[in-house]
Structure formats: C-alpha cells, structure tokens
XYZ file of C-alpha atoms in Angstrom:
663
model
C 166.522 -35.059 -8.111
C 165.702 -35.866 -4.465
C 161.902 -35.538 -5.355
C 162.192 -38.458 -8.040
C 163.821 -40.694 -5.368
C 160.884 -39.624 -2.795
C 158.322 -40.615 -5.783
C 159.818 -44.073 -6.014
C 159.595 -44.541 -2.353
C 156.196 -43.288 -2.208
C 155.227 -45.602 -5.186
C 156.590 -48.557 -3.392
C 154.674 -48.051 -0.527
C 151.553 -47.487 -2.298
C 152.026 -51.020 -3.805
C 152.152 -52.175 -0.196
C 148.774 -50.616 0.348
C 150.192 -48.287 2.983
C 148.916 -45.335 0.968
C 145.496 -46.377 1.694
C 145.571 -44.557 4.871
C 146.781 -41.323 3.378
C 143.320 -40.318 2.438
C 142.701 -36.792 2.613
C 139.026 -36.931 2.788
C 137.806 -38.426 6.099
C 136.861 -42.067 6.127
C 134.192 -41.191 8.851
C 132.130 -39.209 6.347
C 131.698 -42.059 3.950
C 128.258 -42.475 4.588
C 127.618 -38.580 5.225
C 124.455 -36.985 3.503
C 124.789 -34.862 0.635
C 125.585 -31.356 1.509
C 122.466 -30.099 -0.104
C 120.077 -32.102 1.709
C 116.987 -31.547 -0.822
C 119.159 -33.560 -3.582
C 117.643 -36.971 -4.385
C 120.706 -39.325 -3.980
C 120.969 -41.856 -6.629
C 123.507 -44.626 -7.079
C 124.493 -45.821 -10.624
C 126.194 -49.007 -10.535
C 128.063 -50.714 -13.341
C 129.882 -53.795 -13.427
C 132.813 -53.078 -15.599
C 133.914 -50.631 -18.237
C 132.879 -50.966 -21.773
C 131.628 -48.711 -24.549
C 128.237 -50.494 -24.042
C 127.982 -49.951 -20.601
C 129.051 -46.166 -20.852
C 126.449 -45.562 -23.556
C 123.853 -47.034 -21.290
C 125.120 -44.959 -18.364
C 124.688 -41.778 -20.405
C 121.227 -42.753 -21.288
C 120.322 -43.170 -17.838
C 121.447 -39.548 -17.054
C 119.519 -38.443 -19.840
C 116.305 -40.186 -18.752
C 116.728 -38.865 -15.023
C 116.918 -35.459 -16.747
C 113.750 -35.817 -18.656
C 111.932 -36.538 -15.307
C 113.650 -33.331 -13.737
C 116.476 -34.821 -12.136
C 120.095 -33.279 -12.843
C 123.326 -33.342 -11.208
C 123.910 -30.970 -8.597
C 120.451 -29.199 -9.164
C 117.846 -31.760 -7.981
C 119.913 -34.852 -7.639
C 123.332 -36.101 -6.409
C 124.429 -38.837 -8.748
C 127.329 -41.174 -7.697
C 128.970 -43.905 -10.074
C 130.398 -46.974 -8.832
C 132.193 -49.593 -10.920
C 133.485 -52.928 -10.126
C 135.943 -53.095 -12.884
C 134.755 -56.772 -13.588
C 135.738 -57.811 -10.231
C 132.935 -60.013 -8.423
C 134.400 -59.142 -4.704
C 134.715 -55.599 -5.429
C 131.015 -55.574 -6.690
C 129.756 -57.217 -3.547
C 131.644 -54.746 -1.480
C 129.989 -51.863 -3.631
C 126.394 -53.285 -3.305
C 126.648 -53.585 0.295
C 127.974 -50.085 0.781
C 125.314 -48.700 -1.408
C 122.649 -50.488 0.514
C 124.254 -49.372 4.014
C 124.356 -45.853 2.867
C 121.549 -43.314 2.455
C 120.859 -43.343 -1.152
C 117.189 -42.882 -2.371
C 117.326 -45.301 -5.091
C 119.988 -47.419 -7.025
C 120.210 -47.989 -10.725
C 122.327 -50.941 -11.867
C 123.185 -51.825 -15.401
C 124.338 -55.171 -16.766
C 123.307 -58.518 -15.467
C 126.232 -59.073 -13.137
C 125.420 -55.693 -11.488
C 121.647 -56.491 -11.128
C 122.351 -59.813 -9.446
C 124.928 -58.478 -7.181
C 122.921 -55.613 -5.889
C 119.799 -57.712 -5.709
C 121.753 -60.049 -3.251
C 122.612 -57.216 -1.331
C 119.447 -55.515 -1.142
C 117.177 -58.597 -0.587
C 115.540 -56.945 2.568
C 114.679 -54.005 0.153
C 116.264 -51.152 1.968
C 116.050 -48.879 -1.336
C 114.215 -48.974 -4.451
C 116.210 -50.723 -7.177
C 116.098 -50.249 -10.958
C 117.876 -52.371 -13.419
C 118.690 -52.087 -17.481
C 120.926 -53.359 -19.902
C 120.000 -56.960 -18.552
C 119.850 -59.481 -21.399
C 117.558 -62.018 -19.552
C 116.265 -60.800 -16.220
C 113.708 -63.431 -15.746
C 116.205 -66.093 -15.346
C 118.714 -63.992 -13.595
C 117.924 -65.323 -10.130
C 116.581 -62.206 -8.670
C 113.060 -63.336 -8.080
C 111.407 -62.034 -11.279
C 108.340 -64.481 -12.496
C 108.866 -65.110 -16.442
C 105.299 -66.052 -16.551
C 103.989 -63.166 -14.815
C 105.850 -60.038 -15.149
C 104.021 -58.180 -12.422
C 105.363 -60.858 -9.806
C 108.742 -59.608 -8.733
C 110.444 -58.163 -5.553
C 108.404 -55.082 -4.456
C 111.524 -52.907 -4.305
C 112.776 -54.016 -7.483
C 111.852 -52.881 -11.258
C 113.460 -52.468 -14.634
C 113.629 -53.405 -18.135
C 115.203 -56.530 -20.018
C 117.026 -56.299 -23.337
C 117.317 -59.670 -24.862
C 119.944 -59.613 -27.501
C 118.757 -60.296 -31.268
C 120.621 -63.643 -31.452
C 118.497 -65.232 -33.963
C 118.543 -62.263 -36.116
C 122.254 -61.889 -35.696
C 122.776 -65.558 -37.050
C 120.474 -65.097 -39.686
C 122.086 -61.812 -41.175
C 125.511 -63.617 -40.749
C 124.214 -66.218 -43.079
C 122.736 -63.910 -45.447
C 125.942 -62.097 -45.805
C 128.055 -65.179 -46.105
C 125.795 -68.068 -47.527
C 128.727 -70.412 -47.413
C 129.078 -69.788 -43.687
C 129.214 -73.417 -42.062
C 130.907 -72.940 -38.482
C 130.732 -70.127 -36.135
C 132.784 -70.085 -32.885
C 131.512 -68.618 -29.534
C 133.699 -68.373 -26.347
C 131.372 -67.541 -23.145
C 131.589 -67.404 -19.570
C 129.148 -70.245 -18.020
C 129.224 -68.009 -14.828
C 127.007 -65.417 -16.494
C 123.531 -66.214 -16.943
C 123.109 -63.615 -19.709
C 125.910 -65.449 -21.660
C 124.329 -68.637 -21.133
C 120.975 -67.499 -22.187
C 122.397 -66.056 -25.431
C 124.349 -69.316 -26.084
C 121.379 -71.398 -25.902
C 119.515 -69.284 -28.500
C 122.636 -69.323 -30.583
C 122.511 -73.244 -30.452
C 119.044 -73.510 -31.544
C 119.294 -70.982 -34.492
C 122.537 -72.294 -35.715
C 121.022 -75.600 -36.120
C 118.318 -74.378 -38.048
C 120.546 -72.577 -40.361
C 122.973 -75.458 -40.884
C 125.732 -73.927 -38.945
C 127.959 -76.091 -36.583
C 128.504 -74.046 -33.121
C 131.875 -74.176 -31.832
C 131.895 -73.359 -28.127
C 134.646 -72.944 -25.567
C 134.541 -71.644 -22.040
C 136.306 -68.639 -20.779
C 136.380 -67.356 -16.985
C 138.067 -64.069 -17.308
C 139.438 -61.520 -19.755
C 142.948 -62.912 -19.579
C 141.863 -66.286 -21.228
C 139.667 -64.800 -24.099
C 142.701 -64.554 -26.795
C 143.769 -67.998 -26.053
C 140.158 -69.356 -26.024
C 139.162 -67.405 -29.517
C 142.508 -68.776 -30.815
C 141.464 -72.174 -30.105
C 138.007 -71.709 -32.140
C 139.992 -70.481 -35.083
C 142.214 -73.282 -35.301
C 139.130 -75.907 -34.901
C 137.926 -74.334 -38.005
C 135.435 -71.541 -37.216
C 134.798 -69.430 -40.089
C 133.528 -66.650 -37.831
C 133.198 -65.656 -34.073
C 130.214 -64.516 -32.415
C 129.924 -62.584 -29.309
C 126.778 -62.459 -27.396
C 125.754 -60.949 -24.043
C 128.844 -61.937 -22.302
C 130.243 -59.140 -20.223
C 133.792 -60.997 -19.937
C 134.395 -61.585 -23.454
C 132.805 -58.184 -24.303
C 135.388 -56.445 -21.949
C 138.266 -58.058 -24.273
C 136.611 -57.550 -27.603
C 139.923 -56.148 -28.981
C 141.204 -59.732 -27.866
C 138.480 -61.381 -30.032
C 139.240 -59.207 -32.965
C 143.032 -60.045 -32.766
C 142.561 -63.663 -32.730
C 139.725 -63.752 -35.572
C 142.119 -61.444 -37.643
C 144.946 -63.964 -37.147
C 142.763 -66.550 -38.946
C 141.319 -63.949 -41.440
C 137.670 -64.425 -40.195
C 134.654 -62.425 -39.403
C 133.612 -61.380 -35.980
C 130.035 -60.030 -35.300
C 128.115 -59.477 -32.060
C 125.273 -57.990 -30.411
C 126.941 -54.626 -29.141
C 126.902 -51.727 -31.858
C 129.827 -50.007 -30.463
C 132.174 -53.125 -31.217
C 132.331 -51.703 -34.770
C 135.088 -49.330 -33.446
C 137.147 -52.425 -32.359
C 137.289 -53.717 -35.874
C 134.338 -56.138 -35.766
C 132.612 -57.152 -39.121
C 129.119 -56.276 -38.118
C 127.063 -55.792 -35.080
C 123.255 -56.156 -34.376
C 121.998 -55.197 -31.058
C 120.245 -52.646 -29.013
C 120.959 -48.982 -29.030
C 122.080 -48.904 -25.254
C 121.906 -45.145 -25.102
C 118.263 -45.456 -25.771
C 117.787 -48.616 -23.393
C 119.696 -46.400 -20.667
C 117.306 -43.754 -21.394
C 114.068 -45.864 -20.810
C 115.922 -46.989 -17.675
C 116.658 -43.494 -16.478
C 113.027 -42.359 -17.014
C 111.661 -45.310 -15.035
C 113.973 -44.543 -12.144
C 112.905 -40.779 -12.447
C 109.237 -41.861 -11.946
C 109.963 -44.225 -8.862
C 111.759 -41.215 -7.380
C 108.863 -39.161 -7.988
C 106.593 -41.697 -6.135
C 105.649 -44.479 -8.565
C 105.362 -47.648 -6.672
C 107.924 -50.500 -8.316
C 105.335 -53.236 -7.643
C 103.506 -51.251 -10.735
C 105.998 -51.876 -13.119
C 105.485 -54.874 -15.633
C 109.058 -56.199 -16.461
C 109.408 -56.384 -20.153
C 112.067 -56.216 -22.756
C 112.969 -53.145 -24.763
C 114.888 -53.593 -28.018
C 115.625 -50.375 -29.777
C 117.592 -51.875 -32.505
C 121.029 -50.743 -34.022
C 122.912 -51.952 -36.946
C 126.546 -51.251 -37.668
C 128.677 -52.518 -40.477
C 132.438 -52.304 -41.598
C 132.586 -52.792 -45.117
C 136.368 -52.412 -45.098
C 136.811 -55.485 -42.796
C 134.461 -57.586 -44.960
C 136.530 -57.363 -48.025
C 139.436 -58.910 -46.365
C 137.857 -62.129 -45.096
C 138.784 -65.674 -46.293
C 135.279 -66.276 -46.985
C 133.104 -63.817 -49.227
C 130.793 -61.517 -47.182
C 128.699 -59.294 -49.346
C 126.186 -56.358 -48.160
C 123.300 -55.172 -50.192
C 122.889 -51.459 -50.829
C 119.395 -51.847 -49.169
C 121.189 -53.124 -46.052
C 123.918 -50.297 -45.918
C 121.064 -47.874 -46.468
C 119.227 -49.142 -43.087
C 122.296 -49.368 -40.919
C 123.083 -47.036 -38.193
C 126.736 -46.807 -38.892
C 128.835 -47.636 -41.788
C 132.375 -47.848 -42.318
C 133.683 -47.738 -45.720
C 136.729 -46.594 -47.623
C 135.405 -43.238 -47.716
C 135.394 -43.196 -43.983
C 132.739 -43.406 -41.242
C 129.162 -42.422 -41.838
C 126.659 -42.320 -38.956
C 122.841 -41.283 -39.243
C 120.643 -40.177 -36.471
C 123.264 -39.341 -33.984
C 122.191 -38.903 -30.458
C 123.842 -35.643 -29.773
C 124.378 -32.820 -32.170
C 127.046 -30.581 -31.172
C 125.718 -27.098 -30.252
C 127.399 -24.013 -31.556
C 129.763 -22.814 -28.897
C 128.834 -20.158 -26.690
C 131.486 -20.866 -24.007
C 135.246 -20.711 -23.628
C 136.881 -21.105 -26.947
C 138.739 -24.652 -26.615
C 141.157 -26.217 -29.314
C 139.011 -29.490 -29.196
C 136.428 -31.675 -27.186
C 137.994 -32.816 -24.066
C 137.906 -36.506 -22.771
C 137.838 -35.769 -19.017
C 138.230 -38.718 -16.475
C 137.102 -37.964 -12.762
C 138.751 -40.674 -10.458
C 137.735 -40.843 -6.655
C 138.755 -43.351 -4.138
C 135.956 -43.092 -1.746
C 132.522 -41.722 -1.312
C 132.694 -38.972 1.313
C 130.764 -35.543 1.932
C 134.217 -33.526 1.035
C 134.356 -35.384 -2.332
C 130.617 -34.539 -3.023
C 131.406 -31.005 -2.142
C 134.271 -30.771 -4.438
C 132.072 -32.462 -7.292
C 129.505 -29.681 -6.516
C 131.716 -26.927 -6.722
C 133.684 -28.095 -9.864
C 130.722 -28.699 -11.977
C 129.096 -25.407 -10.910
C 132.050 -23.590 -11.910
C 132.341 -25.379 -15.232
C 128.384 -24.464 -16.019
C 129.227 -20.873 -14.805
C 131.959 -20.715 -17.183
C 129.978 -21.876 -20.093
C 131.263 -25.303 -20.504
C 128.624 -27.934 -21.663
C 129.103 -31.496 -21.318
C 128.849 -33.422 -24.556
C 129.735 -30.188 -26.593
C 132.809 -29.018 -24.892
C 133.812 -32.265 -23.140
C 132.810 -35.879 -22.503
C 133.145 -37.026 -18.707
C 133.568 -40.533 -17.038
C 133.373 -40.363 -13.044
C 134.131 -43.598 -11.401
C 134.780 -44.570 -7.796
C 136.853 -47.183 -6.266
C 134.951 -47.423 -2.985
C 138.314 -47.479 -0.839
C 139.959 -50.475 -2.762
C 143.447 -49.970 -3.971
C 143.434 -52.657 -6.692
C 140.160 -51.097 -8.189
C 141.859 -47.669 -7.813
C 144.681 -48.923 -9.788
C 142.663 -50.575 -12.540
C 140.471 -47.209 -12.916
C 143.792 -45.232 -13.580
C 144.793 -48.011 -16.093
C 141.350 -47.570 -17.566
C 141.783 -43.778 -18.050
C 145.137 -44.115 -19.826
C 143.734 -47.060 -22.209
C 140.755 -44.665 -22.909
C 143.333 -41.934 -24.052
C 141.946 -39.543 -21.692
C 142.934 -35.976 -22.177
C 142.844 -34.861 -18.725
C 142.588 -36.794 -15.232
C 140.715 -35.015 -12.590
C 140.979 -36.737 -9.139
C 140.397 -36.433 -5.383
C 142.579 -37.860 -2.646
C 145.992 -38.253 -1.742
C 145.949 -42.362 -2.599
C 144.092 -41.334 -6.152
C 147.016 -38.854 -6.526
C 149.798 -41.244 -5.784
C 148.317 -43.938 -7.902
C 148.191 -41.420 -10.910
C 151.467 -40.316 -10.543
C 152.642 -43.697 -10.883
C 151.014 -44.383 -14.305
C 150.281 -41.139 -16.003
C 153.347 -39.235 -17.042
C 152.110 -37.715 -20.259
C 148.230 -36.990 -19.398
C 147.355 -33.743 -17.470
C 146.414 -34.333 -13.913
C 144.314 -31.859 -11.814
C 143.741 -32.715 -8.227
C 141.739 -31.570 -5.293
C 141.261 -32.999 -1.764
C 145.221 -33.638 -1.638
C 146.666 -32.763 1.634
C 150.212 -32.111 0.508
C 151.089 -32.716 -3.293
C 154.429 -32.362 -2.567
C 155.167 -34.729 0.306
C 152.925 -37.299 -2.006
C 155.275 -37.142 -4.839
C 154.179 -34.169 -7.054
C 157.479 -32.256 -7.178
C 160.087 -30.160 -5.294
C 157.725 -27.563 -4.173
C 154.450 -26.063 -5.016
C 155.935 -23.836 -7.773
C 158.468 -26.342 -9.053
C 156.398 -29.773 -9.703
C 156.022 -32.390 -12.000
C 155.082 -31.015 -15.462
C 151.671 -32.617 -16.369
C 150.451 -31.895 -12.468
C 148.318 -29.036 -11.422
C 145.798 -28.745 -8.621
C 144.395 -27.460 -5.249
C 145.877 -28.928 -1.885
C 143.783 -29.152 1.407
C 146.268 -28.445 4.067
C 144.402 -27.589 7.138
C 144.485 -24.035 8.370
C 146.534 -24.725 11.524
C 147.526 -20.980 12.303
C 143.906 -19.877 11.931
C 142.854 -22.590 14.157
C 145.150 -21.678 16.902
C 143.815 -17.974 16.445
C 140.398 -19.395 16.883
C 141.402 -21.242 20.052
C 143.151 -18.286 21.595
C 140.039 -16.095 20.769
C 137.878 -18.603 22.618
C 140.240 -19.313 25.338
C 142.547 -16.473 26.012
C 144.208 -18.001 29.106
C 145.011 -21.336 27.174
C 148.524 -22.589 27.587
C 148.480 -26.146 26.130
C 146.634 -27.820 23.312
C 146.628 -31.520 22.435
C 145.671 -33.936 19.661
C 145.740 -37.729 18.792
C 147.537 -38.636 15.688
C 148.608 -42.026 14.060
C 152.399 -42.778 13.861
C 152.048 -45.122 11.158
C 150.278 -42.718 8.928
C 152.165 -40.169 7.045
C 149.650 -37.467 6.708
C 148.813 -37.750 10.102
C 152.289 -37.330 11.422
C 152.550 -34.481 9.101
C 149.185 -32.738 10.258
C 150.560 -33.153 14.025
C 153.724 -31.540 13.351
C 152.167 -28.717 11.644
C 149.787 -28.204 14.332
C 152.405 -28.462 16.917
C 154.599 -25.728 15.085
C 151.747 -23.428 14.726
C 151.025 -23.695 18.631
C 154.681 -23.272 19.424
C 154.709 -20.138 17.225
C 151.932 -18.604 19.141
C 153.503 -19.426 22.513
C 151.389 -22.523 23.170
C 152.538 -25.714 24.351
C 151.444 -28.732 22.034
C 150.673 -32.168 23.264
C 150.358 -35.202 21.028
C 149.190 -38.932 21.853
C 149.358 -41.612 19.273
C 146.953 -44.232 18.645
C 147.638 -47.569 16.523
C 144.155 -48.930 16.079
C 140.458 -47.659 16.644
C 140.347 -49.688 19.925
C 143.206 -47.476 21.026
C 141.414 -44.380 20.515
C 139.097 -44.066 23.772
C 142.150 -44.749 25.894
C 144.426 -42.021 24.038
C 141.615 -39.622 24.316
C 141.360 -39.873 28.065
C 145.263 -39.717 28.119
C 145.174 -36.782 26.438
C 142.687 -34.976 28.590
C 144.765 -36.165 31.741
C 147.516 -33.938 30.379
C 145.412 -31.032 31.352
C 145.288 -29.446 27.830
C 143.012 -26.371 27.571
C 141.635 -27.496 24.367
C 141.758 -30.681 22.002
C 142.410 -29.664 18.410
C 141.926 -32.959 16.461
C 143.797 -33.165 13.303
C 142.034 -34.746 10.232
C 143.084 -38.438 9.633
C 141.472 -41.727 8.856
C 141.643 -43.378 12.216
C 140.518 -40.591 14.511
C 137.807 -39.706 11.994
C 136.453 -43.201 12.153
C 136.533 -43.011 16.077
C 135.480 -39.391 16.489
C 132.894 -40.307 18.901
C 135.358 -41.452 21.408
C 137.318 -38.159 21.480
C 134.022 -36.477 21.971
C 133.277 -38.543 24.834
C 136.581 -37.917 26.554
C 136.268 -34.147 25.866
C 132.712 -33.903 27.598
C 133.647 -36.316 30.395
C 136.582 -33.820 31.216
C 134.843 -30.641 30.054
C 137.585 -29.961 27.541
C 136.742 -27.844 24.687
C 136.852 -29.770 21.264
C 137.866 -28.180 17.975
C 138.173 -29.837 14.663
C 139.343 -29.107 10.882
C 136.445 -30.757 9.157
C 132.925 -29.311 8.943
C 130.967 -32.516 9.676
C 133.017 -32.789 12.915
C 131.154 -29.658 14.159
C 127.826 -30.014 12.157
C 127.148 -33.744 12.980
C 129.668 -35.334 15.253
C 130.323 -33.339 18.406
C 132.823 -30.828 18.087
C 132.292 -27.216 19.329
C 134.100 -25.399 16.532
C 135.552 -26.272 13.192
C 138.108 -24.185 11.094
C 137.523 -26.134 7.889
C 138.402 -25.859 4.185
C 135.697 -25.166 2.004
C 135.622 -27.974 -0.227
C 132.941 -26.664 -2.310
C 135.439 -23.819 -3.328
C 138.009 -26.242 -3.697
C 136.053 -27.763 -6.617
C 135.689 -24.469 -7.926
C 139.320 -23.642 -7.799
C 140.107 -27.081 -9.402
C 137.644 -26.276 -12.223
C 139.456 -22.960 -12.991
C 142.793 -24.706 -13.278
C 141.407 -27.391 -15.518
C 139.857 -24.742 -17.920
C 143.151 -23.045 -17.940
C 144.773 -26.177 -19.372
C 141.984 -26.723 -21.515
C 142.367 -23.397 -23.181
C 146.306 -24.091 -23.838
C 148.150 -23.301 -20.467
C 150.568 -26.202 -19.584
C 150.220 -27.583 -16.160
C 153.885 -27.000 -15.579
C 153.025 -23.090 -15.408
C 150.353 -23.388 -12.821
C 151.714 -23.650 -9.139
C 149.848 -25.940 -6.564
C 147.635 -23.603 -4.524
C 145.554 -24.016 -1.270
C 141.754 -23.671 -1.113
C 140.843 -20.338 -1.600
C 138.498 -20.169 1.285
C 138.128 -21.445 4.851
C 135.086 -21.658 6.993
C 134.465 -21.498 10.623
C 131.494 -23.536 11.813
C 130.246 -23.196 15.401
C 128.059 -25.691 17.012
C 126.368 -23.954 20.296
C 124.895 -27.144 21.941
C 128.128 -29.003 21.404
C 130.103 -25.919 22.991
C 127.758 -26.067 26.146
C 128.481 -29.814 26.458
C 132.268 -29.390 26.776
C 132.062 -26.307 28.640
C 133.132 -23.776 26.253
C 131.874 -20.175 26.276
C 131.860 -18.887 22.817
C 133.033 -15.029 22.495
C 130.814 -12.605 20.551
C 133.753 -11.646 18.312
C 133.936 -15.267 17.046
C 130.022 -15.737 16.559
C 130.155 -12.378 14.435
C 132.833 -13.780 12.046
C 131.331 -17.421 11.954
C 130.438 -18.652 8.559
C 127.908 -21.072 10.055
C 126.106 -21.520 13.584
C 124.260 -24.339 14.694
C 121.848 -23.085 17.338
C-alpha cells in the first residue's frame, strides 16, 4: 500500500502546483518548429468545450482536408482550448502569436476577440468562424463595407436565426405569452441575439423576461428566477456562458415544466424542446476551406466578410408532450427536421458521416478518445506524429473506429485539471496523454477510465504503481527515462581518458533530482566521478555552469529538466568558454541549441509504441496486463560545428553509428 500513500502525497503536491515543474517534455521547446519542416503549422483556437464548437472544429478539419491539408501529412494542426476562462484565453492567444504558426483559426466570438487583440500587428493570418456577429465584435470589420477589415483577418459570420426561432415557438405554442432569456452582457454575440429577440418578441406579442449571468455557475439560479417570474419557455441564443451550462438550463426549465428552445441544434441531446440554428459542422467546413485557400496563397484582404447559415432543425416530441402548455408539431415540420426524437427513438437524416465498412482491426465499439497535453513542445508533436502514423498503419480510421478530441492546457495547471474533468464528463472511453503533470492530474480524477501515456519520465515515481509490472489497473504506457548508461558509453567513446562528468540540476524539482541521481549512478558504475551543482532560478544557471566547469569536469552531460532547458544557452556559453564538451539528452539541444552530441529518446517512436498499447486495449486487453515500457528507440545526434566550438574531437566509430549528423 505504500504507493497509494505516495499517490496521495503527490496529489497534494500537484494541488500546490509544484507538479508543474515535473514536465517531462522540455519547456524550452515550447516554440520549436515542427519536426517535419514542410508541414504547415495551424493553430485551432476554441474558447470553451461544447458540442457546438466540437462540431465546428471537426468541420474545420474537413474543410482544410478538402484543400489538401491533412494532419501529419501536409499540416501540423494544434488545438487550443481556454475552457471558458478569459485570462487563459489571453495567454493562449499571445502564445500562438509569439510562436511560429503559419495561420490561426478561431471558433466562437470570444476566441475571435481574444485572438484579434493579441494579433493586432498582424503577425500571422487569422481566419474566424462560428461567430454570431463579427461586424460588431470590435475587431475592425466595417458592417457597411465587408471588404473593409484588418488585412490579416478573414472569416465568416453565422448570425443566429433568432426571428425564425421565436416565430416557430409561437407556431408550435400559439398560447405562448412569456419567454425568459438569461444572457451574459459581457458577450457581444449574446447581446446581439438578445436585441433581436426583443424586437421579434414584441412583434409576436410575447413578453421577454431577461436576467443577466456572468458565469456558468450562476446559470441554474438565473433560469430558475425566470421560471419563478412566470416564463412559459426559455430561449438560449448565441451565448457561450449559458450554452456551456445547457444542462442547468434544462433542469431549471423542467422544474417548472416549461419548454427550452435554442439556436444550437446539438442541444437536443440535452433535453431541449426544439432547436433551430446553423449546421455548425458545415460552418466549420466553410471556415476550413477558407483557411486552406489562405494557406495556399489567397490574400485575406480579398475576402468579403459575410454570413453563412446552413440551417438545421432538431425536434424532441417526447419533451413537448410533457409541458405545461400544449406544444403541437405538424407532420410537415417533422418531415423537414434534420433530427427528431419520438417514442420510437432518434431519427436522423443527412448524417454527416456514414460509417465505412471496417477493414481495420476488429474492435468491440467505436471508441471515444480524449488526448490531453500540458504544453506545446516539439517532443509532444513528435509523439503525436508517431501515434497517428501507427494508428493509420494499423488500419484505424477516425470517425469509423474512434472519435478524437485533442486539447492542450498551454502550461496552465488549472486548465489542465478542467480538461481532465471534461474528459470524464464526456464519458471518454480512453484518455491518452503526454507529460508527467498530465499523468498525475489524470490519476487524481480518473480511476475507471483507461489511461495510456507517453512522455512521462517515471510513471512509478509519479504515482502510477509499485513497479513497471505492478501498477494501477487502469493505466498503461511508455516512459521516457533518459538512457543514462548509453550516454556514459558515448562520453567514454569520445573521451577515453575522461575521469569526471558533471551536470546541473534543480533541487526543488523531483524529476531533476531523479535524473541527476540516475546519471551519477551510471557514471559511478562506469568508473567515473560525477559532479552536480544545483540551480534555484534561471538567473542562477550562468553562475552554476561556470562553477561546474571550474570543477575540471571532462564533459558536461546536461540532464533534461525545465529550468536548465529554458536557460540552456547559459550552459552552452560556459562550455564553449572553458572548452568543455557538452552532451545532452534531448535531440533539439544538439540540433538547435549548442550541444555537441545528444543521446535522445525517439519521441516519434514513443508515439508509435503508445498507439500499439492503445490498440491492444481497444481490442479487449486490460491495461493491468500491460507493463510500463521504455521508448523502444534511442537516437544519437551529432552536431559537428558545435563539437568544434567546445573542443570535442568526434571518433569515427561514433560517427558511423550516429542516427543523424549535422555538418
């Protein structure tokens, strides 16, 4: 039971946010280019999680594919989600602008506004979609001249069919006299819908009861107050706050036995009465097509901003029959609806995707996969690349064999915890993840859902079990412990007379201490003396590096941790000044950052290994039967110019077995 106690301790540490420094993928690579440099890098930025926005995101991917941009082949698509938190959204938008993306696609009005504010200088093209009223969103689009907009900004509007919705409500319930609406005055899209609702309600002789709400936690109370004031139905327009809490809206309305109608067709699955709105998959598809055209060279200035409204109607006849007022639907309306729920079940026409006959592995069901990431990093991108390549090689097809939601917390621990909660709420069949913080967050909250990981340094120390074989029953995956013995062998091959090797570490960072101890043990086992010096902050690294070189070490073997990864240039400077050969455990350190040699785990292979484990679970094997395994491949990367700058002569034997040589 000792590991259970250890899990509780680590969970407490995570709550205190100290686990943020346990990241297995180096933070310094946060803005590293895609491993495959010919890929177009596209950011897809969403403000919150909802069925509406998820449908739109899938449409964006389909639209991009129609223009020839597919994940891992011609494009590297990264998803960002602020989970409804404005400060997080602002941080994400700034990170996207400061990174090296070729284009950003934002979906929803808040995402448009936040991204536009961060990208005022037009550092990258910005395409928006699923926005109710872009002309009054405050992003510089002239409502009287749709071609008059910022030169880097393009997109499509989708104004909600507010007038048609109210007219349909009156048609279905002629005695309807009062409709309640809860809305967030901080959302311009919500304000626009409410203004239209006031006008049409007055024309129809309906009293519109309004109340304000600032966050999702207040939605149930707000709607309950409308019911108490005599609302006979509740309307939900283009309000992200209220839409995110649609279950609370429906519960409060059911307590009063009244109808709920909205402009979001997918709300039908939450128990609304009827919904008339856009087919957001199609809206997303049009947005993706536009984004693809701009990636191909179309000038955003040539785009006329206009509304796109592919209409979709959904009806729930079973709900209508239990309301206080009579709601009646004509056979013609039922025939015209896209989705109808009645006593016989759910009837859907014109489905977007028709499952193809299975030609891949035999699975018991279509799997709902959620892929959680803590930060954007080249090691994470490499893992994604390997994972999806292996899935494709195994014959798995997205949409047929599995659905996928991939999200990134952008280094924010609070957002990460919300993403884990969201996966649980969405009843994920399996959670895939990268990094130690993500692993620990998932362990805290997901005890019944299979968890498959990669890019985790040591899953046992992180709380995953007693050993690689005896671990928690719902967990399996690939760990990325550096190859310390392999590194020492490389050092001795390069420097046969070496007696002393050194590294810097962070005393307060558990992974760093663990890696330091493992390196020291490997050095001692090979007959070398190990020297380690601690750094507390990035400001300390330059002095620590100079202090390390003053210890007359024959080589610096810098372990992988967040602090020294971010300040790696200071280590490079000290190594070159003292002519001390510099070795590293991350490929990017040799490729881009000054190390002479890297002995690095192959994170693409780690993604492939992870995919194979996931497939075995999808075919019925329990995670408990699968031991934690290391990445099955390690690469040696040599940078000849860097070696010369720190006085290292490279032996022919090492050059012959290197996986990559930079001339």
